[in-house]
PDB file of C-alpha atoms in Angstrom:
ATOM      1  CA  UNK U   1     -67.713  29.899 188.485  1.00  0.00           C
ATOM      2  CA  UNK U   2     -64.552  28.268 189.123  1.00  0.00           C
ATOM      3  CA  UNK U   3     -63.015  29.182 185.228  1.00  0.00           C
ATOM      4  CA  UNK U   4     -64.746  33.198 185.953  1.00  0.00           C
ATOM      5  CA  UNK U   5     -62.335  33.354 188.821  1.00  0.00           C
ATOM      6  CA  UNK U   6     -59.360  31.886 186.994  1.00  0.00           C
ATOM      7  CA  UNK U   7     -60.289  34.073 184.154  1.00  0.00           C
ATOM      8  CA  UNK U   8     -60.334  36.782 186.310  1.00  0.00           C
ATOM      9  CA  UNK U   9     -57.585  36.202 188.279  1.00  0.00           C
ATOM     10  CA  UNK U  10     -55.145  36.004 185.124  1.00  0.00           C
ATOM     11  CA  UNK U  11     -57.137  39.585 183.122  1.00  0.00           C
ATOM     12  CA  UNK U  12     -56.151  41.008 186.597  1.00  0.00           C
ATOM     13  CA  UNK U  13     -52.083  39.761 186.395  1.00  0.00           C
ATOM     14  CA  UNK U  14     -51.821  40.277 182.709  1.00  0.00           C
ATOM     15  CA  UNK U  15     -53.149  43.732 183.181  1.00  0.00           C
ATOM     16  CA  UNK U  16     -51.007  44.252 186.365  1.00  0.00           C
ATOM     17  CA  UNK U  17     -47.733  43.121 184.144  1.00  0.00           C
ATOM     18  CA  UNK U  18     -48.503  45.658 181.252  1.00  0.00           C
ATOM     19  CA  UNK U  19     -48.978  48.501 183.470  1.00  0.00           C
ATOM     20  CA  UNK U  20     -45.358  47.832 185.327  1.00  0.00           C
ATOM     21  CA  UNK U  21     -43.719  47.500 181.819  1.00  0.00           C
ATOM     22  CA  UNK U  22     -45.955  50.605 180.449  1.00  0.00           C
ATOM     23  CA  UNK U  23     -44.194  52.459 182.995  1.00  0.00           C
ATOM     24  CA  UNK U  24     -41.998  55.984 182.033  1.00  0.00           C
ATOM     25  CA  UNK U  25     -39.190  54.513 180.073  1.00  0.00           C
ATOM     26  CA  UNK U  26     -36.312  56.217 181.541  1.00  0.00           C
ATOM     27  CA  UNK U  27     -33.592  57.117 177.855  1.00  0.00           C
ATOM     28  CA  UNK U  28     -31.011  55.047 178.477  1.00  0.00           C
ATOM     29  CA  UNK U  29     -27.896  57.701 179.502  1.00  0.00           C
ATOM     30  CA  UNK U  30     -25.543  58.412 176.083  1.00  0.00           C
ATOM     31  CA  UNK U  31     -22.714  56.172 175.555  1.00  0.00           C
ATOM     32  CA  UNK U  32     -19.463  58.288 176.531  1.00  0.00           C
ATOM     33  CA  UNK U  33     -17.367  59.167 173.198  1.00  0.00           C
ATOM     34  CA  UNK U  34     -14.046  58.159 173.637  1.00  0.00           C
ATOM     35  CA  UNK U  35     -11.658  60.415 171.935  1.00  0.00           C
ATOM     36  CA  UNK U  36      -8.479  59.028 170.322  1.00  0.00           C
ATOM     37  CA  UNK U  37      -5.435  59.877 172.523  1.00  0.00           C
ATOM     38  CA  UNK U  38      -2.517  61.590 170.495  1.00  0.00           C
ATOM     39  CA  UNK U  39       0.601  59.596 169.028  1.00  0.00           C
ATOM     40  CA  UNK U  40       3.985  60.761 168.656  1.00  0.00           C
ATOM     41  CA  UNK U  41       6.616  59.716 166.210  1.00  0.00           C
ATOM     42  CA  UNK U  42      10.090  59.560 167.752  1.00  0.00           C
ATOM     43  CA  UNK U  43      13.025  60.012 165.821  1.00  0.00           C
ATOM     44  CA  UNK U  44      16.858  60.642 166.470  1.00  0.00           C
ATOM     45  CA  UNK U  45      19.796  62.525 165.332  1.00  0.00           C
ATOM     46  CA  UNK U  46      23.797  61.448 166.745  1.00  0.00           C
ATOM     47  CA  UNK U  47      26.084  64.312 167.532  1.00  0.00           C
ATOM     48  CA  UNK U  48      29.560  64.822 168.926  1.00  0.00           C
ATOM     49  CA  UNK U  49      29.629  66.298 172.685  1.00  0.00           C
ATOM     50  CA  UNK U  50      31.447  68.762 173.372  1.00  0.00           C
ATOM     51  CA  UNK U  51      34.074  66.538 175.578  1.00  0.00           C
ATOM     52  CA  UNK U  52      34.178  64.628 172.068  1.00  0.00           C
ATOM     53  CA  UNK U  53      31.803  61.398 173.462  1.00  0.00           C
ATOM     54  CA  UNK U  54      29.021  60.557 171.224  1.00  0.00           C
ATOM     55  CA  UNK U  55      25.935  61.930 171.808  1.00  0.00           C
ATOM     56  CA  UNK U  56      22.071  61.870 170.425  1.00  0.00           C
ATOM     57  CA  UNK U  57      19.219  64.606 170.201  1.00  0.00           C
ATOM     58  CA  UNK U  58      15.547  63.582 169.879  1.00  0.00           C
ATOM     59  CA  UNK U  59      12.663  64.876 168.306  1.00  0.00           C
ATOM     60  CA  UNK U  60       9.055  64.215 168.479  1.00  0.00           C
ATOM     61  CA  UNK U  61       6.139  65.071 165.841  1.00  0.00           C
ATOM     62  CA  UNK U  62       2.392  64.643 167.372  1.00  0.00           C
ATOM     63  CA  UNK U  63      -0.414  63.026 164.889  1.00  0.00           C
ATOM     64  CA  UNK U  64      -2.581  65.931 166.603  1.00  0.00           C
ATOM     65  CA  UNK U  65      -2.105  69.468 167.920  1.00  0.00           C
ATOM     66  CA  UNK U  66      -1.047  69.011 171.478  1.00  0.00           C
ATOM     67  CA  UNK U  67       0.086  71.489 174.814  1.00  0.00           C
ATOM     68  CA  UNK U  68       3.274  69.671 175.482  1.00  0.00           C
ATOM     69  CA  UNK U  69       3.565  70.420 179.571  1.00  0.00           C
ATOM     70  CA  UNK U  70       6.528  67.403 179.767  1.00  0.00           C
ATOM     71  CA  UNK U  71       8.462  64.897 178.696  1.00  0.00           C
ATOM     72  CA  UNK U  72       9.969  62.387 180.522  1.00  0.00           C
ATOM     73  CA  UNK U  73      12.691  60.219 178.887  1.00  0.00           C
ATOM     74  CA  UNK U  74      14.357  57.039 180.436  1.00  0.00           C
ATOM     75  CA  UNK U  75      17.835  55.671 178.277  1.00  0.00           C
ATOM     76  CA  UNK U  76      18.135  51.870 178.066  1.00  0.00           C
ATOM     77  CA  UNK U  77      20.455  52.064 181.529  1.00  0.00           C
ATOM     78  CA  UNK U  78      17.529  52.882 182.957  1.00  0.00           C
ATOM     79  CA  UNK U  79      18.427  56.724 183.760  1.00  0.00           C
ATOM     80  CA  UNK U  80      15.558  58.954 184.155  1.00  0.00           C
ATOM     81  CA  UNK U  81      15.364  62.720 182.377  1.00  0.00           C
ATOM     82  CA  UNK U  82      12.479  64.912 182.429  1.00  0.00           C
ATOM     83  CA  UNK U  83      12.352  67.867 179.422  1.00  0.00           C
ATOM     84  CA  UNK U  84      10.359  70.703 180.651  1.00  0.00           C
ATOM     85  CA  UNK U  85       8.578  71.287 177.423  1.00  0.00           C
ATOM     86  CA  UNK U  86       6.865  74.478 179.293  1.00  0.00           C
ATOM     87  CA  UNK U  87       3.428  74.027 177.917  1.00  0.00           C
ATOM     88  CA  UNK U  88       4.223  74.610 174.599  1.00  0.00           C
ATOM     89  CA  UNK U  89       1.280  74.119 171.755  1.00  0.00           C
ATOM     90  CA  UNK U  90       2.861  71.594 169.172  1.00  0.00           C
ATOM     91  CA  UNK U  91       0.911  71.601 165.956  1.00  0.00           C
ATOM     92  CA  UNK U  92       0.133  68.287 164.134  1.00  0.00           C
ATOM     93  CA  UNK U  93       3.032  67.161 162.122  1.00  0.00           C
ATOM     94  CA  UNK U  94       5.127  70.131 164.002  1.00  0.00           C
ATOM     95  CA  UNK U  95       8.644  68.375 165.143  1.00  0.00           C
ATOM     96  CA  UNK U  96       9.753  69.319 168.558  1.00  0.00           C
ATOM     97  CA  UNK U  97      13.249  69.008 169.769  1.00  0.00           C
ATOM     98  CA  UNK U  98      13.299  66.955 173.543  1.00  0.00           C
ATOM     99  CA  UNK U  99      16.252  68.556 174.687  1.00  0.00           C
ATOM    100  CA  UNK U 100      16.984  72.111 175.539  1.00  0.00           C
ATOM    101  CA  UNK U 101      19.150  74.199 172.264  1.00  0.00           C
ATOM    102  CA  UNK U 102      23.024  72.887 172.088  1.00  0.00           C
ATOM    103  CA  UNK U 103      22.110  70.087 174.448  1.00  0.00           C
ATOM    104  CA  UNK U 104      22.025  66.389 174.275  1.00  0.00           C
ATOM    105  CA  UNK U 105      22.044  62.987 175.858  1.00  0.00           C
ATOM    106  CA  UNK U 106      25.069  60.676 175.787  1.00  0.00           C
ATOM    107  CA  UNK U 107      23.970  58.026 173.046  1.00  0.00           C
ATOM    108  CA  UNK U 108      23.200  55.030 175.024  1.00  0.00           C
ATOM    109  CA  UNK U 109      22.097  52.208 172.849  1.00  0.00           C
ATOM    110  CA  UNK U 110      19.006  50.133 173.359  1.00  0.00           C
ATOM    111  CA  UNK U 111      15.150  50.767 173.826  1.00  0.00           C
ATOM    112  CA  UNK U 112      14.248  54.337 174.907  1.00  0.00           C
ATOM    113  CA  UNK U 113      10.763  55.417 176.735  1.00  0.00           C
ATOM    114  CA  UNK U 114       9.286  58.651 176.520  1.00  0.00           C
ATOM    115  CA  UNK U 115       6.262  59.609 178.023  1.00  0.00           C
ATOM    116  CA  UNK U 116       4.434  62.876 177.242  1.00  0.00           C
ATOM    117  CA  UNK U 117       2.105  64.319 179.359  1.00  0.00           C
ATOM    118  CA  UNK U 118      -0.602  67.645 178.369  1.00  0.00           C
ATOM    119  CA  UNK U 119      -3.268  68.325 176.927  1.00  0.00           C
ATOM    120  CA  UNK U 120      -5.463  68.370 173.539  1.00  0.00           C
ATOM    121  CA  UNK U 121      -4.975  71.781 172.144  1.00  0.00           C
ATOM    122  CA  UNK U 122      -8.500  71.341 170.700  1.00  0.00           C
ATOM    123  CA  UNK U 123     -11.620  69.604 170.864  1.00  0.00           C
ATOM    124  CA  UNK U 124     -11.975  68.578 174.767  1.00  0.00           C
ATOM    125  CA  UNK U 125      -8.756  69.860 175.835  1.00  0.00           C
ATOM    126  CA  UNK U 126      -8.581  66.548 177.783  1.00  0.00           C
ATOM    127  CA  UNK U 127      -5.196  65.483 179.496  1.00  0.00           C
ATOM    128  CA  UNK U 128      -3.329  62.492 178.001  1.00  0.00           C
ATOM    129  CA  UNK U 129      -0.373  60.924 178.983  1.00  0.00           C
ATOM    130  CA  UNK U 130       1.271  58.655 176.300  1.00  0.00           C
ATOM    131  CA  UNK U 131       4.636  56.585 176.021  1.00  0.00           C
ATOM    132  CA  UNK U 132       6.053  56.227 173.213  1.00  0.00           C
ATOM    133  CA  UNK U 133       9.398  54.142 172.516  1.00  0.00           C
ATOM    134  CA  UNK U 134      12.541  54.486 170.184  1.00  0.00           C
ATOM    135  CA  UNK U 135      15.223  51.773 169.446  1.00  0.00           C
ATOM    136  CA  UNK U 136      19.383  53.416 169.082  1.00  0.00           C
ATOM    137  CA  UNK U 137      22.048  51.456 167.407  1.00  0.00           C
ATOM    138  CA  UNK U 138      25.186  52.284 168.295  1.00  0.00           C
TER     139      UNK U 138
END
């Protein structure tokens, strides 16, 4: 009688256990995709100012097609500069001047940050905000 209770007792847990873990599975929710954020290749060109000091203009080319709504630049002196960029859509491989026409920055060597803030001009249209750097020799 003793082992019919036992028995019993454990047909009535094991039973018990299965029906918790036959329960509605709940799908697990979908992993978020993380897109790639874009990249931007930096390069330079010197020029004379007009009061005859030297000067640089910069250019930037996106690895993706991007709405360019800024750009804010910081020189090695730590002087900040934002470029108003106006929402423009930059195509992949497009190169975009950082300063305004006939303008430029007084060449300043050292390391210099940009950071560019938008949006994906496809795809999610997500918002990115990426900082890129650039070393000038004198």
């Amino acid at each position: 009688m003793k082992k019919l209770i036992q028995l019993s007792s454990l047909l009535a847990l094991t039973l018990a256990m299965l029906s918790i873990g036959c329960g509605k599975n709940n799908p697990a929710a979908p992993e978020p995709t993380v897109e790639p954020t874009p990249t931007f290749s930096i390069s330079s060109k010197p020029v004379i100012l007009n009061d005859g000091n030297a000067g640089i203009q910069f250019f930037a080319q996106p690895d993706m097609d991007v709405i360019l709504v800024r750009v804010e630049i910081k020189d090695p002196l730590g002087n900040s500069f934002t470029f108003n960029a106006g929402s423009a859509t930059v195509v992949k491989g497009e190169v975009m001047a950082l300063q305004d026409t006939n303008l430029a920055y007084f060449r300043v060597s050292g390391k210099w940050t940009f950071k560019f803030v938008g949006n994906k001009a496809t795809g999610s249209k997500a918002s990115f905000d990426v900082t890129a750097t650039l070393n000038v020799s004198a």
